[in-house]
Amino acid sequence: MGNEGKKSGERLIANNKKAYHDYFIEEKYEAGISLAGTEVKSLRMGKCSIKESFIHIVNGEMIIYGMHISPYEKGNIFNKDPLRERKLLLHKKEISKLLGKTKEQGYTIIPLRVYFKGSLVKVEIALAKGKKLYDKRADIAKKDMRREAQREFKIRNL
């Protein structure tokens, strides 16, 4: 998905880097999102944060909570609450599959990134399993070892 994004006219709005640190990512899905007009204008200016956001399935619909879209400056009365819950648009099959998985112990649904795909706003969501503290420490140790190996390689090849 890394190279495809640049070809199909995707433009990143917000990224959730902390998700990769706190969770094991099992599966990824692309979802649409139901927004008001002023929210889309604010997103075009890049005013969005998904750091503390999470997703629940309520009455067969996926709802994202805690996604902060700053109010549009020229929107006055049409502006919505920046932290209001927003509906995510997925197929019923995908929603029921995710609902079944989240019933299992330790699984949750989190947003990874928000981006424009053409003129549409999309949210990449993931089925994730929480990492324990020792998992996080192991990941940090792996990163350090990889960084050290690259440093050694650079020094040798100079």
Coordinates of N, CA and C in Angstrom, one line a residue:
M1 N 0.8 -1.2 0.0 CA 0.0 0.0 0.0 C 0.9 1.3 0.0
G2 N 2.1 1.1 0.3 CA 3.0 2.3 0.4 C 3.2 3.0 -0.9
N3 N 3.5 2.3 -2.0 CA 3.7 3.0 -3.3 C 2.4 3.3 -4.0
E4 N 1.4 2.5 -3.8 CA 0.1 2.8 -4.4 C -0.5 4.1 -4.1
G5 N -0.3 4.5 -2.8 CA -0.9 5.8 -2.4 C -0.5 7.0 -3.2
K6 N 0.7 7.0 -3.6 CA 1.2 8.2 -4.4 C 0.6 8.2 -5.8
K7 N 0.4 7.1 -6.4 CA -0.2 7.0 -7.7 C -1.7 7.4 -7.8
S8 N -2.4 6.9 -6.8 CA -3.9 7.1 -6.9 C -4.4 8.5 -6.3
G9 N -3.5 9.4 -6.1 CA -3.9 10.7 -5.6 C -4.3 10.8 -4.2
E10 N -3.6 10.0 -3.3 CA -3.9 10.1 -1.9 C -3.1 11.2 -1.3
R11 N -3.8 11.9 -0.4 CA -3.1 12.9 0.4 C -3.3 12.8 1.9
L12 N -2.3 12.5 2.6 CA -2.4 12.2 4.1 C -2.8 13.5 4.8
I13 N -3.8 13.3 5.7 CA -4.2 14.4 6.6 C -3.7 14.2 8.0
A14 N -4.0 13.0 8.6 CA -3.5 12.7 9.9 C -3.0 11.3 10.0
N15 N -2.0 11.0 10.9 CA -1.4 9.7 11.0 C -1.4 9.4 12.5
N16 N -1.6 8.1 12.8 CA -1.6 7.7 14.2 C -0.4 6.8 14.4
K17 N 0.8 7.4 14.6 CA 2.0 6.7 14.8 C 2.1 5.8 16.1
K18 N 1.4 6.3 17.1 CA 1.4 5.7 18.4 C 0.7 4.3 18.3
A19 N -0.2 4.1 17.4 CA -1.0 2.9 17.2 C 0.0 1.7 17.0
Y20 N 1.0 1.9 16.2 CA 2.0 0.8 15.9 C 2.8 0.5 17.2
H21 N 3.0 1.5 18.0 CA 3.7 1.3 19.3 C 2.9 0.5 20.3
D22 N 1.6 0.8 20.4 CA 0.7 0.3 21.4 C 0.0 -1.0 21.0
Y23 N -0.1 -1.3 19.7 CA -0.9 -2.4 19.3 C -0.2 -3.3 18.2
F24 N -0.5 -4.6 18.2 CA -0.2 -5.4 17.0 C -1.3 -5.2 16.0
I25 N -1.0 -4.8 14.8 CA -2.0 -4.6 13.8 C -2.2 -5.9 13.0
E26 N -3.5 -6.4 13.1 CA -3.8 -7.7 12.5 C -4.3 -7.5 11.0
E27 N -5.4 -6.7 10.9 CA -6.0 -6.5 9.6 C -6.3 -5.0 9.4
K28 N -6.2 -4.5 8.1 CA -6.5 -3.1 7.8 C -7.7 -3.0 6.9
Y29 N -8.5 -2.0 7.1 CA -9.6 -1.7 6.2 C -9.7 -0.3 5.9
E30 N -10.3 0.0 4.7 CA -10.5 1.4 4.3 C -12.0 1.7 4.5
A31 N -12.3 2.8 5.2 CA -13.6 3.2 5.5 C -13.9 4.6 5.1
G32 N -15.1 4.9 4.6 CA -15.5 6.3 4.4 C -15.9 6.9 5.7
I33 N -16.2 8.2 5.7 CA -16.6 8.8 6.9 C -17.6 9.9 6.6
S34 N -18.7 9.9 7.4 CA -19.8 10.9 7.2 C -19.4 12.2 7.9
L35 N -19.2 13.2 7.1 CA -18.8 14.5 7.6 C -19.7 15.7 7.1
A36 N -19.7 16.8 7.9 CA -20.4 18.0 7.4 C -19.5 18.8 6.5
G37 N -20.0 19.7 5.8 CA -19.2 20.5 4.8 C -18.1 21.3 5.4
T38 N -18.3 21.9 6.5 CA -17.2 22.7 7.1 C -16.1 21.8 7.6
E39 N -16.5 20.6 8.0 CA -15.4 19.6 8.5 C -14.5 19.2 7.4
V40 N -15.1 19.1 6.2 CA -14.3 18.7 5.0 C -13.3 19.9 4.7
K41 N -13.8 21.1 4.8 CA -13.0 22.3 4.5 C -11.8 22.3 5.5
S42 N -12.1 22.0 6.7 CA -11.1 22.1 7.8 C -10.1 20.9 7.5
L43 N -10.5 19.8 7.1 CA -9.6 18.7 6.7 C -8.7 19.0 5.6
R44 N -9.2 19.8 4.6 CA -8.4 20.2 3.5 C -7.2 21.1 3.9
M45 N -7.4 21.8 5.0 CA -6.4 22.6 5.6 C -5.5 21.8 6.6
G46 N -5.8 20.5 6.7 CA -5.0 19.6 7.5 C -5.2 19.7 9.0
K47 N -6.4 20.1 9.5 CA -6.6 20.3 10.9 C -7.4 19.1 11.5
C48 N -6.7 18.1 11.8 CA -7.3 16.8 12.3 C -6.3 16.1 13.2
S49 N -6.8 15.4 14.2 CA -6.0 14.6 15.1 C -6.8 13.4 15.4
I50 N -6.1 12.2 15.3 CA -6.7 10.9 15.7 C -5.9 10.2 16.8
K51 N -5.1 10.9 17.5 CA -4.2 10.3 18.5 C -5.0 9.6 19.6
E52 N -6.1 10.2 20.1 CA -6.8 9.6 21.2 C -8.1 9.0 20.8
S53 N -8.3 8.8 19.5 CA -9.6 8.3 19.0 C -9.7 6.8 19.0
F54 N -10.9 6.3 19.0 CA -11.1 4.8 19.0 C -12.5 4.6 18.3
I55 N -12.8 3.3 18.0 CA -13.9 3.0 17.2 C -14.7 1.9 18.0
H56 N -16.1 2.1 18.0 CA -17.0 1.1 18.6 C -18.1 0.8 17.5
I57 N -18.6 -0.4 17.6 CA -19.8 -0.8 16.8 C -21.0 -0.7 17.6
V58 N -21.9 0.2 17.2 CA -23.2 0.5 17.9 C -24.3 0.3 16.9
N59 N -25.2 -0.6 17.3 CA -26.4 -0.9 16.4 C -26.0 -1.2 15.0
G60 N -25.0 -2.0 14.8 CA -24.6 -2.4 13.4 C -23.9 -1.2 12.6
E61 N -23.6 -0.1 13.3 CA -22.9 1.0 12.6 C -21.5 1.2 13.4
M62 N -20.5 1.6 12.6 CA -19.2 1.9 13.2 C -19.2 3.4 13.5
I63 N -18.8 3.7 14.7 CA -18.8 5.1 15.2 C -17.3 5.3 15.7
I64 N -16.8 6.5 15.2 CA -15.4 6.9 15.7 C -15.6 8.0 16.7
Y65 N -15.0 7.8 17.9 CA -15.0 8.7 19.0 C -13.7 9.4 19.2
G66 N -13.6 10.6 19.6 CA -12.4 11.3 20.0 C -11.6 11.8 18.8
M67 N -12.1 11.7 17.6 CA -11.4 12.3 16.4 C -11.7 13.8 16.4
H68 N -10.6 14.6 16.5 CA -10.7 16.0 16.7 C -10.5 16.7 15.3
I69 N -11.5 17.3 14.8 CA -11.4 18.1 13.6 C -11.7 19.6 14.0
S70 N -10.7 20.4 13.9 CA -10.8 21.8 14.3 C -11.9 22.5 13.5
P71 N -12.6 23.4 14.2 CA -13.6 24.2 13.5 C -13.1 25.0 12.4
Y72 N -13.8 25.1 11.3 CA -13.4 25.9 10.1 C -13.6 27.4 10.5
E73 N -12.5 28.2 10.2 CA -12.6 29.6 10.6 C -13.7 30.4 10.0
K74 N -14.0 30.1 8.7 CA -15.1 30.9 8.1 C -16.4 30.2 8.1
G75 N -16.5 29.2 9.0 CA -17.8 28.4 9.0 C -18.8 28.9 9.9
N76 N -18.5 29.8 10.8 CA -19.4 30.4 11.9 C -20.5 29.4 12.4
I77 N -21.8 29.7 12.0 CA -22.9 28.9 12.6 C -22.9 27.4 12.0
F78 N -22.2 27.2 10.9 CA -22.3 25.8 10.4 C -21.3 24.9 11.0
N79 N -20.4 25.4 11.8 CA -19.4 24.5 12.4 C -20.1 23.5 13.4
K80 N -19.5 22.3 13.4 CA -20.0 21.3 14.3 C -19.0 21.1 15.5
D81 N -19.4 20.4 16.5 CA -18.6 20.1 17.6 C -17.3 19.4 17.2
P82 N -16.1 19.9 17.5 CA -14.9 19.3 17.0 C -14.7 17.8 17.4
L83 N -15.2 17.4 18.6 CA -15.0 16.0 19.1 C -16.3 15.2 18.9
R84 N -17.2 15.6 18.1 CA -18.5 14.8 18.0 C -18.2 13.4 17.4
E85 N -19.0 12.4 17.7 CA -18.8 11.1 17.1 C -19.3 11.1 15.7
R86 N -18.5 10.4 14.8 CA -18.8 10.4 13.4 C -19.0 8.9 12.9
K87 N -19.9 8.8 12.0 CA -20.2 7.4 11.5 C -19.2 7.0 10.4
L88 N -18.7 5.8 10.5 CA -17.8 5.3 9.5 C -18.6 4.4 8.5
L89 N -18.2 4.5 7.2 CA -19.0 3.8 6.2 C -18.3 2.6 5.7
L90 N -18.8 1.4 6.1 CA -18.2 0.1 5.6 C -19.4 -0.8 5.2
H91 N -19.0 -1.9 4.5 CA -20.0 -2.9 4.1 C -20.5 -3.6 5.3
K92 N -21.7 -4.1 5.3 CA -22.3 -4.9 6.4 C -21.4 -6.1 6.8
K93 N -20.9 -6.8 5.7 CA -20.1 -8.0 6.0 C -18.9 -7.6 6.7
E94 N -18.2 -6.5 6.4 CA -17.0 -6.1 7.1 C -17.3 -5.8 8.5
I95 N -18.4 -5.1 8.7 CA -18.8 -4.7 10.1 C -19.0 -5.9 10.9
S96 N -19.8 -6.9 10.4 CA -20.1 -8.1 11.2 C -18.8 -8.9 11.5
K97 N -17.9 -8.9 10.5 CA -16.6 -9.6 10.7 C -15.8 -9.0 11.8
L98 N -15.8 -7.6 11.8 CA -15.0 -6.9 12.8 C -15.7 -7.0 14.2
L99 N -17.0 -7.1 14.2 CA -17.8 -7.2 15.5 C -17.4 -8.6 16.1
G100 N -17.4 -9.6 15.3 CA -17.1 -11.0 15.8 C -15.7 -11.0 16.3
K101 N -14.7 -10.3 15.7 CA -13.3 -10.3 16.1 C -13.2 -9.6 17.4
T102 N -13.9 -8.4 17.6 CA -13.8 -7.6 18.8 C -14.4 -8.2 20.0
K103 N -15.3 -9.2 19.8 CA -15.8 -10.0 20.9 C -14.7 -10.8 21.6
E104 N -13.7 -11.2 20.8 CA -12.6 -12.0 21.4 C -11.8 -11.1 22.3
Q105 N -11.1 -11.7 23.3 CA -10.3 -11.0 24.3 C -9.2 -10.2 23.7
G106 N -9.1 -9.0 24.0 CA -7.9 -8.2 23.7 C -7.9 -7.5 22.3
Y107 N -9.0 -7.7 21.5 CA -9.0 -7.1 20.2 C -9.8 -5.8 20.3
T108 N -9.4 -4.8 19.5 CA -10.0 -3.5 19.4 C -9.9 -3.0 18.0
I109 N -10.7 -1.9 17.6 CA -10.6 -1.3 16.3 C -10.1 0.1 16.5
I110 N -9.0 0.4 15.8 CA -8.4 1.8 15.9 C -8.2 2.4 14.6
P111 N -8.2 3.7 14.5 CA -7.9 4.4 13.2 C -6.4 4.6 13.1
L112 N -5.9 4.3 11.9 CA -4.4 4.4 11.7 C -4.1 5.8 11.0
R113 N -4.9 6.1 10.0 CA -4.6 7.4 9.3 C -5.9 7.9 8.6
V114 N -5.9 9.2 8.4 CA -7.0 9.9 7.7 C -6.4 10.5 6.4
Y115 N -7.0 10.3 5.3 CA -6.4 10.8 4.0 C -7.5 11.1 3.0
F116 N -7.2 11.9 2.0 CA -8.0 12.1 0.9 C -7.7 11.1 -0.2
K117 N -8.7 10.5 -0.8 CA -8.6 9.6 -1.9 C -9.4 10.3 -3.0
G118 N -8.7 11.0 -3.9 CA -9.5 11.8 -4.8 C -10.1 13.0 -4.0
S119 N -11.4 13.1 -4.1 CA -12.1 14.2 -3.3 C -12.8 13.6 -2.1
L120 N -12.6 12.3 -1.9 CA -13.3 11.7 -0.7 C -12.3 11.5 0.5
V121 N -12.9 11.7 1.7 CA -12.1 11.5 2.9 C -12.2 10.1 3.3
K122 N -11.1 9.4 3.5 CA -11.1 8.0 3.9 C -10.4 7.9 5.2
V123 N -10.7 6.8 6.0 CA -10.0 6.5 7.2 C -9.6 5.1 7.1
E124 N -8.3 4.9 7.4 CA -7.7 3.5 7.4 C -7.8 3.0 8.8
I125 N -8.7 2.0 9.0 CA -8.8 1.4 10.4 C -8.2 0.1 10.4
A126 N -7.9 -0.4 11.7 CA -7.2 -1.6 11.8 C -7.8 -2.4 13.0
L127 N -7.9 -3.7 12.8 CA -8.2 -4.6 13.9 C -6.9 -4.9 14.6
A128 N -6.8 -4.5 15.9 CA -5.6 -4.5 16.6 C -5.7 -5.3 17.9
K129 N -4.6 -5.8 18.4 CA -4.5 -6.4 19.7 C -3.5 -5.7 20.5
G130 N -3.9 -5.3 21.7 CA -3.0 -4.5 22.6 C -1.7 -5.2 22.9
K131 N -0.6 -4.4 23.0 CA 0.7 -4.9 23.4 C 0.8 -4.8 24.9
K132 N 1.5 -5.8 25.4 CA 1.8 -5.7 26.9 C 3.1 -4.9 27.0
L133 N 3.5 -4.5 28.2 CA 4.7 -3.7 28.4 C 5.9 -4.4 27.9
Y134 N 6.0 -5.8 28.1 CA 7.2 -6.5 27.7 C 7.3 -6.6 26.2
D135 N 6.1 -6.6 25.5 CA 6.2 -6.5 24.0 C 6.7 -5.2 23.5
K136 N 6.3 -4.1 24.1 CA 6.8 -2.8 23.8 C 8.3 -2.7 24.0
R137 N 8.8 -3.3 25.1 CA 10.2 -3.3 25.4 C 11.0 -4.1 24.3
A138 N 10.4 -5.2 23.9 CA 11.1 -6.1 22.9 C 11.2 -5.3 21.6
D139 N 10.1 -4.6 21.2 CA 10.1 -3.8 20.0 C 11.2 -2.7 20.0
I140 N 11.3 -2.1 21.2 CA 12.3 -1.0 21.3 C 13.7 -1.6 21.2
A141 N 13.9 -2.8 21.8 CA 15.2 -3.4 21.7 C 15.6 -3.8 20.3
K142 N 14.6 -4.3 19.5 CA 14.8 -4.7 18.1 C 15.2 -3.4 17.3
K143 N 14.5 -2.3 17.5 CA 14.8 -1.1 16.8 C 16.2 -0.6 17.1
D144 N 16.6 -0.7 18.4 CA 17.9 -0.3 18.8 C 19.0 -1.1 18.1
M145 N 18.7 -2.4 18.1 CA 19.7 -3.4 17.4 C 19.8 -3.1 15.9
R146 N 18.6 -2.8 15.3 CA 18.6 -2.5 13.8 C 19.4 -1.2 13.6
R147 N 19.1 -0.2 14.4 CA 19.8 1.1 14.2 C 21.3 0.9 14.4
E148 N 21.7 0.2 15.4 CA 23.1 -0.1 15.7 C 23.8 -0.8 14.5
A149 N 23.1 -1.8 14.0 CA 23.6 -2.6 12.8 C 23.8 -1.7 11.6
Q150 N 22.8 -0.8 11.4 CA 23.0 0.2 10.2 C 24.1 1.1 10.4
R151 N 24.3 1.6 11.7 CA 25.4 2.5 12.0 C 26.8 1.7 11.7
E152 N 26.9 0.5 12.1 CA 28.1 -0.3 11.9 C 28.3 -0.5 10.4
F153 N 27.3 -0.8 9.7 CA 27.4 -1.0 8.2 C 27.9 0.3 7.5
K154 N 27.3 1.4 8.0 CA 27.7 2.7 7.4 C 29.2 3.0 7.6
I155 N 29.7 2.7 8.9 CA 31.1 3.0 9.2 C 32.0 2.1 8.4
R156 N 31.6 0.8 8.2 CA 32.5 -0.1 7.5 C 32.6 0.3 6.0
N157 N 31.5 0.8 5.5 CA 31.4 1.1 4.0 C 31.9 2.5 3.7
L158 N 32.5 3.2 4.6 CA 33.0 4.6 4.3 C 34.4 4.5 3.8

